[in-house]
Coordinates of C-alpha atoms (C1' of nucleotides) in Angstrom, one line a residue:
Chain A
M456 CA 57.3 66.0 85.5
K457 CA 60.1 63.6 86.2
A458 CA 59.5 59.8 85.9
W459 CA 59.5 57.8 89.1
Q460 CA 62.6 55.9 88.1
E461 CA 64.5 59.1 87.4
I462 CA 63.7 60.5 90.9
Q463 CA 64.7 57.2 92.4
L464 CA 67.9 57.0 90.5
Q465 CA 68.9 60.5 91.7
A466 CA 68.1 59.5 95.3
L467 CA 70.3 56.5 95.1
Q468 CA 73.3 58.0 93.2
T469 CA 74.2 60.3 96.0
N470 CA 77.3 60.0 98.2
D471 CA 75.3 59.1 101.2
S472 CA 76.5 56.6 103.7
E473 CA 75.1 53.0 103.6
H474 CA 72.7 53.9 106.5
Q475 CA 71.4 57.1 104.7
L476 CA 71.1 55.2 101.5
F477 CA 69.1 52.4 103.1
Q478 CA 66.8 55.0 104.7
T479 CA 66.2 56.3 101.1
I480 CA 65.3 52.8 100.0
V481 CA 63.0 52.4 103.0
S482 CA 61.2 55.6 102.0
L483 CA 60.9 54.4 98.4
A484 CA 59.5 51.1 99.7
A485 CA 57.0 53.1 101.8
E486 CA 55.9 54.9 98.6
L487 CA 55.1 51.4 97.3
D488 CA 53.1 50.7 100.5
F489 CA 55.6 48.4 102.1
D490 CA 56.4 49.1 105.8
Y491 CA 59.3 46.8 105.9
C492 CA 62.4 46.6 103.7
A493 CA 65.4 44.4 103.9
Y494 CA 68.6 44.2 101.9
G495 CA 71.0 41.3 102.1
L496 CA 74.3 41.0 100.2
R497 CA 76.1 37.7 99.8
L498 CA 79.6 37.6 98.3
V499 CA 81.0 34.7 96.4
L500 CA 84.1 34.5 98.7
P501 CA 85.4 32.8 100.7
L502 CA 83.9 29.8 99.0
N503 CA 83.6 27.8 102.2
N504 CA 81.9 30.6 104.2
P505 CA 80.8 33.4 101.9
K506 CA 80.4 36.7 103.6
I507 CA 76.8 37.9 104.1
V508 CA 75.7 41.3 105.3
K509 CA 72.1 42.3 106.1
T510 CA 70.4 45.5 106.8
S511 CA 66.6 46.0 107.4
N512 CA 64.0 48.0 109.3
Y513 CA 62.5 44.8 110.6
P514 CA 61.6 44.8 114.3
T515 CA 64.9 44.7 116.3
A516 CA 63.8 41.6 118.2
W517 CA 63.1 39.8 115.0
Q518 CA 66.5 40.8 113.6
A519 CA 68.2 39.4 116.7
Q520 CA 66.2 36.2 116.6
Y521 CA 66.9 35.7 112.9
Q522 CA 70.6 36.1 113.7
A523 CA 70.6 34.0 116.8
K524 CA 68.8 31.1 115.2
N525 CA 70.9 31.4 112.0
Y526 CA 67.7 31.6 109.9
C527 CA 69.9 32.6 107.0
A528 CA 70.5 28.9 106.6
V529 CA 66.8 28.0 106.3
D530 CA 65.1 31.1 104.9
P531 CA 63.6 29.8 101.6
T532 CA 63.6 33.3 100.1
I533 CA 67.5 33.2 100.4
K534 CA 67.6 29.8 98.8
H535 CA 65.5 31.0 96.0
A536 CA 67.6 34.2 95.6
L537 CA 70.8 32.2 95.2
C538 CA 69.5 30.2 92.2
S539 CA 67.1 32.6 90.5
T540 CA 66.8 36.3 89.9
L541 CA 63.0 36.0 89.4
P542 CA 60.9 37.7 92.1
I543 CA 59.3 35.5 94.7
L544 CA 56.2 36.0 96.8
W545 CA 55.8 35.0 100.4
T546 CA 53.2 32.2 100.5
D547 CA 52.3 29.5 102.9
G548 CA 53.6 27.0 100.3
L549 CA 57.0 28.6 100.1
F550 CA 57.5 28.3 103.9
A551 CA 55.8 24.8 104.1
S552 CA 59.0 23.1 105.3
T553 CA 60.1 25.9 107.6
A554 CA 56.9 26.3 109.7
E555 CA 58.6 27.5 112.9
F556 CA 60.5 30.2 110.9
W557 CA 57.3 31.3 109.2
E558 CA 55.3 31.4 112.4
E559 CA 57.9 33.5 114.2
A560 CA 58.1 35.9 111.3
H561 CA 54.3 36.2 111.5
S562 CA 54.5 36.9 115.2
F563 CA 56.7 39.9 114.4
G564 CA 54.2 41.3 111.9
L565 CA 56.0 40.0 108.8
R566 CA 53.1 38.5 106.8
Y567 CA 53.0 39.7 103.3
G568 CA 56.2 40.0 101.3
W569 CA 58.0 40.0 98.0
A570 CA 61.7 39.5 97.3
Q571 CA 64.0 39.6 94.3
S572 CA 67.7 39.1 93.9
M573 CA 70.3 40.5 91.5
R574 CA 73.8 39.6 90.7
D575 CA 76.6 42.1 89.7
V576 CA 79.8 41.7 87.7
H577 CA 81.6 40.4 90.7
S578 CA 79.0 37.7 91.2
A579 CA 77.8 39.2 94.5
T580 CA 74.1 38.5 95.1
G581 CA 71.9 41.2 96.5
M582 CA 68.4 40.5 97.6
L583 CA 65.8 43.2 98.4
T584 CA 62.7 42.2 100.4
L585 CA 59.6 44.4 100.6
A586 CA 57.1 43.4 103.3
R587 CA 54.2 44.5 105.4
S588 CA 51.8 43.4 108.1
D589 CA 48.3 44.1 107.1
E590 CA 47.3 44.1 103.4
P591 CA 47.8 40.9 101.4
L592 CA 49.5 41.4 98.0
S593 CA 46.9 41.0 95.3
E594 CA 47.6 40.0 91.8
T595 CA 46.3 43.4 90.7
E596 CA 48.7 45.3 93.0
L597 CA 51.6 43.1 91.9
A598 CA 50.9 43.6 88.2
A599 CA 50.7 47.4 88.8
K600 CA 53.9 47.6 90.9
A601 CA 56.1 44.8 89.6
F602 CA 58.2 47.1 87.4
K603 CA 58.9 49.6 90.1
M604 CA 59.7 46.9 92.6
A605 CA 62.2 45.2 90.2
W606 CA 63.7 48.6 89.4
L607 CA 64.1 49.4 93.1
T608 CA 65.8 46.0 93.6
Q609 CA 68.2 46.7 90.8
N610 CA 69.2 50.1 91.9
A611 CA 69.3 49.3 95.6
H612 CA 71.8 46.5 94.8
I613 CA 73.9 48.7 92.5
A614 CA 74.0 51.5 95.0
L615 CA 74.5 49.4 98.2
S616 CA 77.0 46.9 96.7
R617 CA 79.1 49.8 95.3
R618 CA 79.6 51.0 98.9
L619 CA 79.8 47.6 100.6
L620 CA 82.0 45.6 98.2
P621 CA 85.3 47.6 98.5
K622 CA 85.1 47.2 102.3
L623 CA 84.1 43.6 102.4
L624 CA 86.0 42.3 99.4
P625 CA 88.9 44.6 98.5
E626 CA 90.1 42.0 95.9
A627 CA 87.0 43.0 93.8
D628 CA 88.6 46.3 93.2
T629 CA 91.9 44.8 92.0
K630 CA 93.2 45.8 88.6
L631 CA 94.9 42.9 86.8
S632 CA 97.2 43.5 83.8
N633 CA 96.4 41.8 80.5
R634 CA 99.3 39.4 81.0
E635 CA 98.1 38.5 84.4
I636 CA 94.6 37.8 83.2
A637 CA 95.9 35.7 80.3
V638 CA 98.0 33.4 82.5
L639 CA 95.2 33.1 85.0
R640 CA 92.8 32.1 82.2
W641 CA 95.1 29.4 81.0
T642 CA 95.7 28.3 84.6
A643 CA 92.0 28.1 85.2
D644 CA 91.8 25.9 82.0
G645 CA 94.2 23.5 83.7
K646 CA 97.3 24.3 81.8
T647 CA 100.6 24.0 83.6
S648 CA 103.1 26.8 83.7
G649 CA 105.2 25.0 81.1
E650 CA 102.2 24.6 78.7
I651 CA 101.2 28.3 79.2
A652 CA 104.8 29.3 78.5
S653 CA 104.8 27.5 75.1
I654 CA 101.3 28.8 74.3
M655 CA 102.2 32.4 75.1
K656 CA 105.8 32.0 73.8
I657 CA 107.5 33.2 77.0
T658 CA 109.5 31.3 79.6
E659 CA 108.0 29.3 82.3
R660 CA 109.5 31.5 84.9
T661 CA 107.8 34.5 83.4
V662 CA 104.5 32.7 83.5
N663 CA 105.1 32.1 87.2
F664 CA 106.0 35.7 87.7
H665 CA 102.7 36.9 86.3
I666 CA 100.7 34.3 88.3
N667 CA 102.6 35.3 91.4
N668 CA 101.9 39.0 90.9
A669 CA 98.2 38.3 90.3
A670 CA 98.1 36.1 93.4
T671 CA 99.5 38.9 95.5
K672 CA 97.0 41.4 94.1
L673 CA 94.1 39.0 94.8
N674 CA 95.4 38.2 98.2
A675 CA 95.5 34.5 97.2
A676 CA 97.7 31.9 99.0
N677 CA 98.8 30.2 95.7
K678 CA 98.0 30.0 92.0
T679 CA 95.0 27.7 92.4
S680 CA 93.4 30.2 94.8
A681 CA 94.3 33.0 92.5
A682 CA 92.7 31.4 89.4
V683 CA 89.6 30.5 91.4
K684 CA 89.3 34.0 92.9
A685 CA 89.8 35.7 89.6
A686 CA 87.2 33.5 87.9
M687 CA 84.7 33.9 90.7
L688 CA 85.1 37.7 90.7
G689 CA 84.6 37.9 86.9
F690 CA 88.0 39.0 85.9
L691 CA 88.6 36.1 83.5
Chain B
dG1216 C1' 104.2 0.7 102.1
dT1217 C1' 108.6 2.7 100.7
dT1218 C1' 111.8 4.9 97.8
dA1219 C1' 113.9 7.4 94.0
dG1220 C1' 113.4 10.2 90.1
dA1221 C1' 110.6 13.5 87.4
dT1222 C1' 107.6 17.2 87.3
dT1223 C1' 105.6 21.3 89.0
dA1224 C1' 105.3 25.3 92.0
dG1225 C1' 107.3 28.9 94.6
dC1226 C1' 110.8 32.5 96.1
dG1227 C1' 114.3 36.1 95.9
dC1228 C1' 116.7 38.9 93.0
dG1229 C1' 117.9 41.9 88.9
dG1230 C1' 117.1 44.5 84.6
dG1231 C1' 114.9 46.9 80.3
dG1232 C1' 111.1 49.7 78.3
dC1233 C1' 107.4 52.8 78.5
dC1234 C1' 104.7 56.5 80.5
dT1235 C1' 103.6 60.4 83.5
Chain C
dA1369 C1' 112.6 60.2 88.9
dG1370 C1' 109.3 57.0 90.0
dG1371 C1' 105.8 53.7 89.0
dC1372 C1' 104.2 50.0 86.3
dC1373 C1' 104.6 46.2 83.2
dC1374 C1' 107.2 42.7 81.2
dC1375 C1' 111.0 39.3 81.2
dG1376 C1' 114.8 36.4 82.9
dC1377 C1' 118.0 33.2 86.2
dG1378 C1' 119.1 30.0 89.9
dC1379 C1' 117.6 27.7 93.5
dT1380 C1' 114.6 25.0 96.9
dA1381 C1' 110.2 22.8 98.3
dA1382 C1' 106.3 20.1 97.3
dT1383 C1' 103.9 16.7 94.7
dC1384 C1' 103.3 13.0 91.6
dT1385 C1' 104.5 8.6 89.5
dA1386 C1' 106.4 4.2 88.8
dA1387 C1' 109.3 0.6 90.4
dC1388 C1' 110.4 -2.4 94.0

DNA sequence: GTTAGATTAGCGCGGGGCCT
DNA sequence: AGGCCCCGCGCTAATCTAAC
């Protein structure tokens, strides 16, 4: 008999669309006794307004309200997800400073939940939330299911971000040459083109050439943006 | 605050070597 | 042959710095 993780992995490694894939995750969540399931992906770029995409089987009205009131900005589980990859449990204490948000979530049947985030090599943060209306999450249940829930989070993020990233952030798929990476590293360290030229024993113009090529590949407006993008995406 | 000079960044163009 | 990587030159634009 195959292990639960193995069956799950096979289900998530198919070539299904995001929608089909999310339905698989929903059914895996259901096996863990969660009616609701939500996945959010937050990219690192643009720095001033990072792209966020969400998909869930929450009640449509709640999804609309969440969007309309921009609850992304106050949701404490998102705040937690961005600074910690440890799982977090929905508790009254967690939502103490966002009472209105918490009450509205309750009114839509979202009462008991658990969430965990994960970061990939491109620094994109994915968060999987598992929730339900009726049965509180006991310590015993958590202890018994913690591993499976974490495993589902990890694989959901890997599978979904693999499909979403190329569309949302094509730069993440860029292949930089070794020379381009080297000059961007020195640039990110604050070296001028002249300094990099003497360090790498090439002319300044050549340094600029590589930086320029990298900037084009990264869709960056200038060398500063190119160095930041490359660093944020984990290329350096 | 203004100005002039120095420094740095950016652009267009061309060419050689290597690999498929 | 074509694509990719690497290297180079001359020039202009933008920015910084110090002197007035």
